[in-house]
Coordinates of C-alpha atoms and ligand atoms in Angstrom, one line a residue:
X1 CA 0.0 0.0 0.0
X2 CA 2.8 2.4 0.9
X3 CA 4.3 1.8 -2.5
X4 CA 1.0 2.6 -4.2
X5 CA 0.8 5.8 -2.3
X6 CA 4.4 6.8 -2.7
X7 CA 4.2 6.6 -6.5
X8 CA 1.1 8.8 -6.9
X9 CA 1.2 12.4 -8.0
X10 CA -2.1 14.1 -8.0
X11 CA -2.0 17.6 -9.3
X12 CA -3.6 20.3 -11.4
X13 CA -2.1 22.5 -14.1
X14 CA -3.5 26.0 -13.7
X15 CA -3.1 29.2 -15.5
X16 CA -4.8 32.3 -16.8
X17 CA -6.5 31.5 -20.1
X18 CA -4.2 31.3 -23.1
X19 CA -1.0 30.9 -21.1
X20 CA -0.6 27.3 -22.4
X21 CA -2.1 25.0 -20.0
X22 CA -3.8 22.8 -22.6
X23 CA -0.7 22.7 -24.7
X24 CA 1.4 21.6 -21.7
X25 CA -1.2 19.1 -20.7
X26 CA -1.0 17.6 -24.1
X27 CA 2.8 17.3 -24.0
X28 CA 2.5 15.6 -20.6
X29 CA 0.1 13.1 -22.1
X30 CA 2.6 12.6 -24.9
X31 CA 5.4 11.6 -22.5
X32 CA 2.9 9.4 -20.5
X33 CA 2.2 7.5 -23.7
X34 CA -1.5 8.4 -23.7
X35 CA -1.2 9.9 -27.1
X36 CA 1.3 9.1 -29.8
X37 CA 2.0 12.4 -31.8
X38 CA 2.1 15.8 -30.5
X39 CA -0.5 17.9 -32.3
X40 CA -2.7 14.8 -32.6
X41 CA -4.8 16.2 -29.8
X42 CA -4.7 19.9 -30.6
X43 CA -5.9 22.2 -27.9
X44 CA -9.6 22.2 -29.0
X45 CA -9.6 18.5 -29.4
X46 CA -8.1 17.9 -26.0
X47 CA -10.8 20.1 -24.5
X48 CA -13.5 18.3 -26.4
X49 CA -12.6 14.7 -26.6
X50 CA -10.1 13.9 -23.9
X51 CA -11.6 15.8 -21.1
X52 CA -15.1 16.9 -21.4
X53 CA -17.3 16.1 -24.4
X54 CA -20.0 16.1 -21.9
X55 CA -22.3 19.0 -22.2
X56 CA -24.1 20.2 -25.2
X57 CA -23.6 23.7 -24.1
X58 CA -19.8 23.4 -24.2
X59 CA -19.9 21.8 -27.6
X60 CA -21.8 24.7 -28.8
X61 CA -19.6 27.2 -27.2
X62 CA -16.3 25.3 -27.5
X63 CA -15.5 26.0 -23.9
X64 CA -14.4 23.4 -21.5
X65 CA -16.9 23.6 -18.7
X66 CA -16.4 20.4 -16.7
X67 CA -13.3 19.3 -14.9
X68 CA -12.0 15.8 -15.5
X69 CA -9.1 13.7 -14.8
X70 CA -6.2 12.3 -16.9
X71 CA -4.1 9.5 -15.6
X72 CA -1.0 7.8 -16.8
X73 CA 2.0 5.9 -15.6
X74 CA 5.4 7.4 -16.2
X75 CA 9.0 6.3 -15.6
X76 CA 11.7 8.9 -16.1
X77 CA 14.7 7.7 -18.1
X78 CA 17.2 6.0 -15.9
X79 CA 14.9 5.7 -13.0
X80 CA 13.3 2.4 -11.8
X81 CA 10.2 3.9 -10.3
X82 CA 7.0 4.0 -12.1
X83 CA 5.0 7.1 -11.1
X84 CA 1.2 7.2 -11.4
X85 CA 0.4 10.7 -12.5
X86 CA -3.1 12.0 -12.0
X87 CA -3.8 15.4 -13.8
X88 CA -7.0 17.1 -12.8
X89 CA -8.0 19.2 -15.6
X90 CA -9.8 22.5 -14.9
X91 CA -12.0 24.6 -17.1
X92 CA -10.4 27.0 -19.4
X93 CA -12.9 29.7 -19.1
X94 CA -12.6 32.1 -16.1
X95 CA -16.4 32.2 -15.7
X96 CA -15.9 28.7 -14.2
X97 CA -13.2 29.7 -11.8
X98 CA -15.2 28.4 -8.9
X99 CA -14.8 24.8 -10.4
X100 CA -11.1 25.3 -10.6
X101 CA -10.9 26.5 -6.9
X102 CA -12.8 23.3 -5.9
X103 CA -10.6 21.0 -7.9
X104 CA -7.6 22.5 -6.1
X105 CA -9.0 21.0 -2.9
X106 CA -8.4 17.6 -4.3
X107 CA -4.8 18.0 -5.4
X108 CA -1.6 17.5 -3.6
X109 CA 0.3 20.1 -5.7
X110 CA 0.0 22.3 -8.7
X111 CA 1.9 23.5 -11.7
X112 CA 1.2 27.2 -12.6
X113 CA 1.8 28.2 -16.3
X114 CA 2.7 31.8 -16.8
X115 CA 3.1 33.4 -20.2
X116 CA 6.6 34.8 -20.3
X117 CA 5.5 37.9 -22.2
X118 CA 2.6 38.7 -20.0
X119 CA 3.7 37.8 -16.5
X120 CA 1.3 37.3 -13.7
X121 CA -2.4 37.8 -14.8
X122 CA -5.6 38.1 -12.8
X123 CA -6.6 34.4 -12.9
X124 CA -3.1 33.3 -11.9
X125 CA -3.3 35.7 -8.9
X126 CA -6.7 34.3 -7.7
X127 CA -5.6 30.7 -8.2
X128 CA -2.5 31.3 -6.2
X129 CA -4.6 32.7 -3.4
X130 CA -6.4 29.4 -3.1
X131 CA -3.1 27.5 -3.2
X132 CA -1.8 29.7 -0.4
X133 CA -4.9 29.1 1.7
X134 CA -4.4 25.4 1.5
X135 CA -0.6 25.4 1.6
X136 CA -0.5 23.6 -1.8
X137 CA 3.1 23.3 -3.1
X138 CA 3.4 24.9 -6.6
X139 CA 6.0 24.7 -9.4
X140 CA 5.9 27.6 -11.9
X141 CA 6.4 27.0 -15.7
X142 CA 7.3 30.1 -17.6
X143 CA 6.0 29.4 -21.0
X144 CA 6.5 30.8 -24.6
X145 CA 10.2 31.5 -24.3
X146 CA 10.3 31.2 -28.1
X147 CA 8.5 34.6 -28.0
X148 CA 10.0 37.9 -27.2
X149 CA 9.2 38.2 -23.4
X150 CA 10.3 40.0 -20.4
X151 CA 13.6 40.0 -18.5
X152 CA 13.7 36.7 -16.5
X153 CA 14.9 38.5 -13.3
X154 CA 12.0 41.0 -13.6
X155 CA 9.5 38.2 -14.1
X156 CA 10.8 36.4 -11.0
X157 CA 10.5 39.6 -8.9
X158 CA 6.9 40.0 -10.2
X159 CA 6.1 36.3 -9.4
X160 CA 7.4 36.8 -5.8
X161 CA 5.5 40.0 -5.2
X162 CA 2.2 39.2 -7.0
X163 CA 1.9 35.6 -5.9
X164 CA 3.4 36.3 -2.5
X165 CA 5.7 33.3 -2.5
X166 CA 9.5 32.9 -2.7
X167 CA 10.8 31.4 -6.0
X168 CA 13.8 29.5 -6.9
X169 CA 14.7 29.1 -10.6
X170 CA 15.7 25.5 -11.5
X171 CA 16.4 26.3 -15.1
X172 CA 17.6 29.5 -16.8
X173 CA 16.8 30.8 -20.3
X174 CA 19.5 31.6 -22.8
X175 CA 18.1 34.6 -24.7
X176 CA 14.5 34.5 -25.9
X177 CA 12.3 35.1 -28.9
X178 CA 13.9 34.5 -32.2
X179 CA 17.3 34.3 -30.5
X180 CA 16.3 31.8 -27.9
X181 CA 19.0 29.1 -27.6
X182 CA 17.6 26.9 -24.9
X183 CA 17.9 26.6 -21.1
X184 CA 20.6 25.7 -18.7
X185 CA 19.0 23.1 -16.4
X186 CA 20.2 24.1 -13.0
X187 CA 18.5 21.1 -11.4
X188 CA 20.2 18.5 -13.6
X189 CA 23.2 20.7 -14.4
X190 CA 22.8 20.2 -18.2
X191 CA 22.5 22.4 -21.1
X192 CA 19.3 21.9 -23.1
X193 CA 19.5 23.2 -26.6
X194 CA 16.5 24.5 -28.4
X195 CA 15.5 23.5 -31.9
X196 CA 12.0 24.8 -32.8
X197 CA 10.1 21.6 -33.4
X198 CA 6.8 20.4 -32.1
X199 CA 7.6 16.7 -32.4
X200 CA 11.0 16.3 -31.0
X201 CA 12.3 16.2 -27.6
X202 CA 15.0 18.5 -26.4
X203 CA 18.7 18.0 -27.3
X204 CA 20.6 17.6 -24.1
X205 CA 24.3 18.2 -23.8
X206 CA 26.5 17.9 -20.8
X207 CA 28.6 20.9 -20.8
X208 CA 30.7 22.5 -18.2
X209 CA 29.4 25.9 -17.5
X210 CA 33.0 27.3 -17.8
X211 CA 34.1 25.4 -20.8
X212 CA 34.9 26.6 -24.3
X213 CA 32.1 24.2 -25.5
X214 CA 29.4 26.4 -24.0
X215 CA 30.7 29.3 -26.2
X216 CA 30.7 27.2 -29.2
X217 CA 27.2 25.9 -28.6
X218 CA 25.4 29.0 -27.8
X219 CA 27.7 31.8 -29.0
X220 CA 30.1 33.9 -27.0
X221 CA 27.8 36.6 -26.0
X222 CA 25.0 34.3 -24.8
X223 CA 27.5 32.2 -22.9
X224 CA 29.0 35.2 -21.1
X225 CA 25.5 36.4 -20.3
X226 CA 24.5 33.0 -19.0
X227 CA 27.5 32.7 -16.7
X228 CA 26.8 36.2 -15.3
X229 CA 23.1 35.4 -14.8
X230 CA 23.8 32.1 -13.1
X231 CA 26.2 33.7 -10.7
X232 CA 23.5 36.2 -9.9
X233 CA 20.9 33.5 -9.5
X234 CA 23.1 31.7 -7.0
X235 CA 23.7 35.0 -5.1
X236 CA 20.1 36.1 -4.9
X237 CA 18.2 32.9 -4.4
X238 CA 18.9 30.4 -1.6
X239 CA 19.8 26.9 -2.7
X240 CA 16.8 24.8 -3.6
X241 CA 15.4 22.7 -0.8
X242 CA 12.7 20.0 -1.4
X243 CA 11.2 20.4 2.0
X244 CA 10.6 24.1 1.8
X245 CA 8.9 23.5 -1.5
X246 CA 6.7 20.8 -0.1
X247 CA 5.8 23.2 2.7
X248 CA 4.7 25.6 0.0
X249 CA 7.2 28.2 1.1
X250 CA 9.1 28.3 -2.1
X251 CA 8.1 27.7 -5.8
X252 CA 10.7 26.2 -8.1
X253 CA 10.7 27.9 -11.5
X254 CA 11.2 26.4 -15.0
X255 CA 11.5 28.2 -18.4
X256 CA 10.4 26.6 -21.6
X257 CA 8.0 26.4 -24.6
X258 CA 5.1 24.0 -24.3
X259 CA 4.3 24.4 -28.0
X260 CA 7.8 23.4 -29.0
X261 CA 7.8 20.7 -26.4
X262 CA 10.9 22.4 -25.0
X263 CA 11.6 22.1 -21.3
X264 CA 8.5 20.0 -20.7
X265 CA 10.1 16.7 -20.0
X266 CA 12.6 18.3 -17.7
X267 CA 9.7 19.8 -15.9
X268 CA 7.9 16.5 -15.7
X269 CA 11.0 14.6 -14.6
X270 CA 11.7 17.1 -11.8
X271 CA 8.0 17.3 -10.9
X272 CA 7.5 13.5 -10.3
X273 CA 10.7 13.5 -8.3
X274 CA 10.0 16.4 -5.9
X275 CA 6.2 16.7 -5.8
X276 CA 4.5 15.3 -2.8
X277 CA 2.7 12.0 -2.9
X278 CA -0.8 12.1 -1.3
X279 CA -0.9 14.1 1.9
X280 CA -3.0 13.8 5.0
X281 CA -6.6 15.2 4.6
X282 CA -8.1 17.3 7.3
X283 CA -11.5 16.2 8.6
X284 CA -13.5 18.0 11.2
X285 CA -12.8 15.2 13.6
X286 CA -9.1 14.5 12.9
X287 CA -6.4 14.4 10.3
X288 CA -6.7 11.3 8.0
X289 CA -3.5 9.7 6.9
X290 CA -3.3 8.1 3.4
X291 CA -1.7 5.0 4.8
X292 CA -4.7 4.2 7.1
X293 CA -6.1 0.8 6.0
X294 CA -9.8 1.9 5.8
X295 CA -11.1 3.7 2.8
X296 CA -12.2 7.3 3.1
X297 CA -12.9 9.8 0.3
X298 CA -14.8 13.0 -0.5
X299 CA -16.7 14.4 -3.4
X300 CA -15.1 17.5 -4.9
X301 CA -16.8 17.8 -8.2
X302 CA -20.1 16.7 -9.8
X303 CA -20.3 16.9 -13.6
X304 CA -23.2 17.8 -15.7
X305 CA -25.2 15.2 -17.4
X306 CA -23.1 13.0 -19.7
X307 CA -26.0 11.6 -21.5
X308 CA -28.9 13.9 -22.0
X309 CA -31.3 11.0 -22.2
X310 CA -30.6 9.7 -18.8
X311 CA -30.4 12.2 -16.0
X312 CA -27.1 10.9 -14.6
X313 CA -24.1 12.8 -13.4
X314 CA -20.7 11.7 -12.3
X315 CA -19.5 12.6 -8.8
X316 CA -15.7 12.7 -8.6
X317 CA -14.4 11.2 -5.4
X318 CA -10.9 11.8 -4.2
X319 CA -9.6 8.7 -2.3
X320 CA -7.9 10.1 0.9
X321 CA -7.0 6.9 2.7
X322 CA -7.2 3.1 2.3
X323 CA -8.2 1.1 -0.8
X324 CA -11.4 1.9 -2.7
X325 CA -13.0 -1.4 -4.0
X326 CA -15.8 -1.9 -6.3
X327 CA -19.0 -3.3 -4.8
X328 CA -17.9 -2.8 -1.3
X329 CA -20.3 -1.2 1.1
X330 CA -19.4 2.2 2.0
X331 CA -21.1 4.8 4.3
X332 CA -22.4 8.0 2.8
X333 CA -21.9 10.0 5.9
X334 CA -24.3 12.9 5.3
X335 CA -27.1 10.6 4.2
X336 CA -26.4 8.0 6.8
X337 CA -26.8 5.3 4.2
X338 CA -24.6 2.3 3.1
X339 CA -24.0 2.3 -0.7
X340 CA -22.2 -0.1 -3.1
X341 CA -20.8 1.2 -6.4
X342 CA -21.0 -1.4 -9.2
X343 CA -19.4 0.7 -11.8
X344 CA -16.9 3.2 -10.6
X345 CA -14.9 4.7 -13.4
X346 CA -11.4 5.9 -14.0
X347 CA -10.4 8.3 -16.6
X348 CA -7.7 7.8 -19.1
X349 CA -6.9 10.5 -21.6
X350 CA -9.6 9.7 -24.1
X351 CA -11.7 7.1 -22.5
X352 CA -13.0 6.0 -19.3
X353 CA -13.3 2.4 -17.9
X354 CA -14.6 0.6 -15.0
X355 CA -12.1 -0.2 -12.2
X356 CA -12.0 -2.6 -9.3
X357 CA -9.8 -0.6 -7.0
X358 CA -8.3 2.8 -6.4
X359 CA -5.6 4.1 -4.0
X360 CA -5.1 7.4 -2.1
X361 CA -4.5 10.1 -4.5
X362 CA -6.7 8.5 -7.2
X363 CA -9.9 10.0 -8.5
X364 CA -12.9 7.7 -8.9
X365 CA -15.9 8.6 -10.9
X366 CA -19.2 7.5 -9.3
X367 CA -22.3 7.5 -11.3
X368 CA -25.0 9.6 -9.6
X369 CA -28.6 9.0 -10.9
X370 CA -29.9 12.0 -9.2
X371 CA -29.3 13.9 -6.1
X372 CA -27.2 11.3 -4.4
X373 CA -24.2 13.5 -3.8
X374 CA -23.4 17.1 -2.9
X375 CA -20.1 18.7 -3.2
X376 CA -18.0 17.9 0.0
X377 CA -19.9 14.7 0.8
X378 CA -17.7 12.1 2.6
X379 CA -17.6 8.3 2.0
X380 CA -16.1 6.0 4.7
X381 CA -16.1 2.4 5.9
X382 CA -18.4 3.4 8.7
X383 CA -16.6 6.2 10.6
X384 CA -18.6 9.4 10.8
X385 CA -16.0 11.7 9.3
X386 CA -16.6 15.0 7.7
X387 CA -13.9 16.3 5.4
X388 CA -13.7 20.0 5.9
X389 CA -16.0 22.1 3.7
X390 CA -14.7 23.3 0.5
X391 CA -14.7 27.1 0.3
X392 CA -17.3 29.1 -1.6
X393 CA -16.1 32.5 -2.7
X394 CA -18.2 35.6 -2.5
X395 CA -19.8 35.8 -5.9
X396 CA -19.4 38.8 -8.0
X397 CA -22.6 38.8 -10.2
X398 CA -26.2 38.5 -8.9
X399 CA -29.6 38.1 -10.4
X400 CA -33.0 37.2 -9.2
X401 CA -34.2 33.9 -10.5
X402 CA -37.9 33.8 -11.3
X403 CA -40.2 31.0 -12.4
X404 CA -41.2 31.5 -16.1
X405 CA -43.7 28.5 -16.3
X406 CA -46.1 28.4 -13.4
X407 CA -46.9 24.7 -14.1
X408 CA -43.4 23.8 -13.5
X409 CA -42.6 25.3 -10.1
X410 CA -41.6 21.9 -8.6
X411 CA -39.2 21.1 -11.4
X412 CA -37.6 24.5 -11.1
X413 CA -37.1 24.0 -7.3
X414 CA -35.6 20.6 -7.8
X415 CA -33.4 21.9 -10.6
X416 CA -32.1 24.8 -8.6
X417 CA -31.4 22.7 -5.6
X418 CA -29.5 20.1 -7.5
X419 CA -27.4 22.5 -9.5
X420 CA -26.5 24.3 -6.3
X421 CA -25.5 21.0 -4.8
X422 CA -23.3 20.5 -7.9
X423 CA -21.8 23.8 -7.0
X424 CA -22.7 25.5 -10.3
X425 CA -23.5 28.8 -8.5
X426 CA -24.6 30.0 -5.1
X427 CA -28.1 30.5 -3.9
X428 CA -29.3 33.2 -1.3
X429 CA -32.7 33.6 -0.3
X430 CA -33.6 37.3 0.7
X431 CA -35.2 37.1 4.2
X432 CA -37.1 40.3 3.5
X433 CA -39.0 39.5 0.3
X434 CA -38.2 35.7 0.1
X435 CA -36.9 36.1 -3.5
X436 CA -34.1 33.8 -4.6
X437 CA -30.9 35.4 -5.7
X438 CA -28.3 33.4 -7.8
X439 CA -24.7 34.6 -7.3
X440 CA -22.0 33.6 -9.8
X441 CA -18.5 34.6 -10.7
X442 CA -19.1 34.9 -14.4
X443 CA -21.9 35.8 -16.8
X444 CA -21.8 32.5 -18.6
X445 CA -22.9 30.6 -15.5
X446 CA -26.3 32.2 -15.7
X447 CA -26.7 30.9 -19.3
X448 CA -25.5 27.4 -18.2
X449 CA -28.1 27.4 -15.4
X450 CA -31.0 28.5 -17.6
X451 CA -29.9 26.0 -20.4
X452 CA -29.6 23.1 -17.9
X453 CA -32.9 23.9 -16.1
X454 CA -34.7 23.7 -19.4
X455 CA -32.9 20.6 -20.9
X456 CA -32.5 18.5 -17.7
X457 CA -35.4 19.6 -15.5
X458 CA -38.0 20.8 -18.0
X459 CA -38.2 24.1 -16.2
X460 CA -38.1 27.6 -17.4
X461 CA -36.5 30.4 -15.5
X462 CA -36.2 34.1 -16.0
X463 CA -33.5 36.5 -14.7
X464 CA -34.2 39.8 -13.2
X465 CA -31.7 42.4 -12.2
X466 CA -30.7 43.0 -8.7
X467 CA -28.3 45.7 -7.7
X468 CA -25.7 44.1 -5.3
X469 CA -22.0 44.7 -4.8
X470 CA -21.1 41.7 -2.6
X471 CA -22.5 38.9 -0.5
X472 CA -20.6 38.2 2.6
X473 CA -21.0 35.7 5.5
X474 CA -21.4 37.4 8.9
X475 CA -20.7 36.1 12.4
X476 CA -20.1 37.5 15.8
X477 CA -19.3 36.5 19.4
X478 CA -21.7 39.2 20.5
X479 CA -25.3 37.9 19.8
X480 CA -26.8 41.3 20.8
X481 CA -24.8 43.1 18.2
X482 CA -25.5 40.4 15.6
X483 CA -29.3 40.9 16.2
X484 CA -29.0 44.6 16.0
X485 CA -27.1 44.4 12.7
X486 CA -29.7 42.0 11.3
X487 CA -32.5 44.4 12.4
X488 CA -30.9 47.4 11.0
X489 CA -30.1 45.7 7.6
X490 CA -33.2 43.6 7.5
X491 CA -33.8 44.3 3.8
X492 CA -30.3 43.1 2.9
X493 CA -30.2 39.9 5.0
X494 CA -30.2 36.5 3.3
X495 CA -29.6 32.9 4.0
X496 CA -27.3 30.7 2.0
X497 CA -28.2 27.1 1.2
X498 CA -26.9 25.9 4.5
X499 CA -29.0 28.4 6.3
X500 CA -26.1 30.8 7.3
X501 CA -26.5 34.5 7.6
X502 CA -25.4 36.5 4.6
X503 CA -25.3 40.3 4.3
X504 CA -26.0 41.6 0.7
X505 CA -24.2 44.9 0.4
X506 CA -25.4 47.0 -2.5
X507 CA -22.2 49.1 -2.6
X508 CA -18.6 49.1 -1.5
X509 CA -19.4 52.2 0.5
X510 CA -22.3 50.5 2.4
X511 CA -20.0 47.5 3.1
X512 CA -17.2 49.6 4.5
X513 CA -19.6 51.7 6.7
X514 CA -21.1 48.5 8.0
X515 CA -17.7 47.2 8.9
X516 CA -16.9 50.5 10.8
X517 CA -20.2 50.6 12.5
X518 CA -20.3 47.1 13.7
X519 CA -16.8 46.4 15.0
X520 CA -17.7 43.2 16.7
X521 CA -19.1 41.5 13.5
X522 CA -16.9 39.6 11.3
X523 CA -17.4 39.8 7.5
X524 CA -16.2 36.8 5.6
X525 CA -15.6 36.7 1.9
X526 CA -15.2 32.9 1.6
X527 CA -17.7 30.4 3.2
X528 CA -14.8 28.5 4.9
X529 CA -14.1 30.4 8.2
Ligands
G4P601 P1 -4.7 27.6 -22.3 O1 -5.1 26.1 -22.2 O2 -3.9 28.0 -21.1 O3 -5.9 28.5 -22.5 O4 -3.8 27.8 -23.5 P2 -3.5 26.9 -24.8 O5 -2.6 25.8 -24.4 O6 -4.8 26.7 -25.5 O7 -2.6 27.9 -25.6 C1 -3.0 29.2 -26.0 C2 -2.2 29.6 -27.2 O8 -0.8 29.8 -26.9 C3 -2.4 28.6 -28.4 O9 -2.4 29.3 -29.6 C4 -1.1 27.8 -28.2 O10 -0.7 27.3 -29.5 C5 -0.1 29.0 -27.8 N1 1.1 28.5 -27.1 C6 1.2 27.6 -26.1 N2 2.5 27.3 -25.8 C7 3.2 28.1 -26.6 C8 4.7 28.4 -26.7 O11 5.5 27.8 -26.0 N3 5.0 29.2 -27.6 C9 4.1 29.9 -28.3 N4 4.7 30.7 -29.3 N5 2.9 29.8 -28.3 C10 2.4 28.8 -27.4 P3 -3.6 29.6 -30.3 O12 -3.3 30.4 -31.5 O13 -4.7 30.3 -29.5 O14 -4.2 28.3 -30.7 P4 -3.8 27.2 -31.8 O15 -4.4 27.8 -33.0 O16 -2.3 27.2 -31.9 O17 -4.4 26.0 -31.4

């Protein structure tokens, strides 16, 4: 069992849209033997066939809405350990950022892709906030070095400042853009020469950094600059230490070009070697160690309907401890029911198949024929464990949702409840007028909800505007003050789906005044507090 745990690497590749996440994922799959030729699964195809050909709406829009999993075995050259790599894919569109946040609760580490010309972008910053909250170790891949980009030292400064994490370069670029010559791999102490080619793997040469050969290979000027840069790197950044990386205190940085398959295998090799194997998972009751003999797991994601003719979803379960086995009785803690799963699935790059067992770190797909699971549900062999709630973020867009077909009120209610359980968006019920408000992080989610209500629940909804700035969860140690607050703001008080108090502020000014006037009330911007 320990061996199975040790060899697993469960992680997500995250980035701002267009930085190169899909391209990098494709190249990883290539090394994992899951696809044969680079380019065979071009970015669009990978989004559609490999990961999530699952919703009509995303076919129509060409946007990857669901999150899925890609698994492969990988043995780096010259090593005798076969790693089991689980990549959790995340939606490419930022309107579905919440999905990505949730996926990050199921990974043991992450690779962040940054566009070398653009540096840190909004989405990168948000995703890193989640990694910091959960102390997830990250490796940064600076992509598109074949294009004219920024000075690497400036980029590293920006990463440290904007992502609030110390960095340590493990490779170093030699020039960039049209003059890009390759990278010096500090981790392996090798020179990787660049030939622009999508199919080939990097040319590696062992060259002493002070030798004549370096000058011959990359040109005198570049060689001199490289020596100077490397000296500066060693002076500025402390030596790389695996433990500080695993404690999420330092992020190793690699440079390369995913499109040209350059620096990718080096990244993968270093990743499997240093990235953590499955880590303990925090439950409300205790920390659960992956080596524990009894199976435990939690649901971090529920997909939309795979087959529109049958209302069935797939719940993604991360195995936290023990061995998951097909047809074994497991306790669904929230429902207090024992269940058996006869067709749990695993996901290969382009297909899924039924499995008999899974180990900590693995993701198992459990078919859900309707309302069985909610995000955050726990499965065990009997123990009443509750894995800690997954955070919901304060949404940014709000609309009233109204029934547009009086005959279908029940269907609408059911649809809204199930979509909220899936975590598609957040529902707040205004306590003053009892109207339902849906909060999202992106405009598209409203369209997805409307589409799915119609197609899956046969219900019609209509959106009406509501002017709100933010919804925040409130709590206080002083019950009197909490009551006063709720009385004073009674028109703006709502309950979330778990019945917690939420304050709906209609402007930034109102919110900051409220924070000033009610010092003993805490205003939370994520639901995990
Ligand atoms: P994403 O998943 O993070 O959104 O990014 P994706 O991989 O789809 O890449 C976005 C664009 O950047 C794609 O171009 C891709 O080919 C390009 N790209 C990725 N890596 C590199 C690189 O190392 N160098 C350069 N120069 N470009 C890179 P596109 O034109 O949007 O799509 P396509 O027509 O090439 O498929």
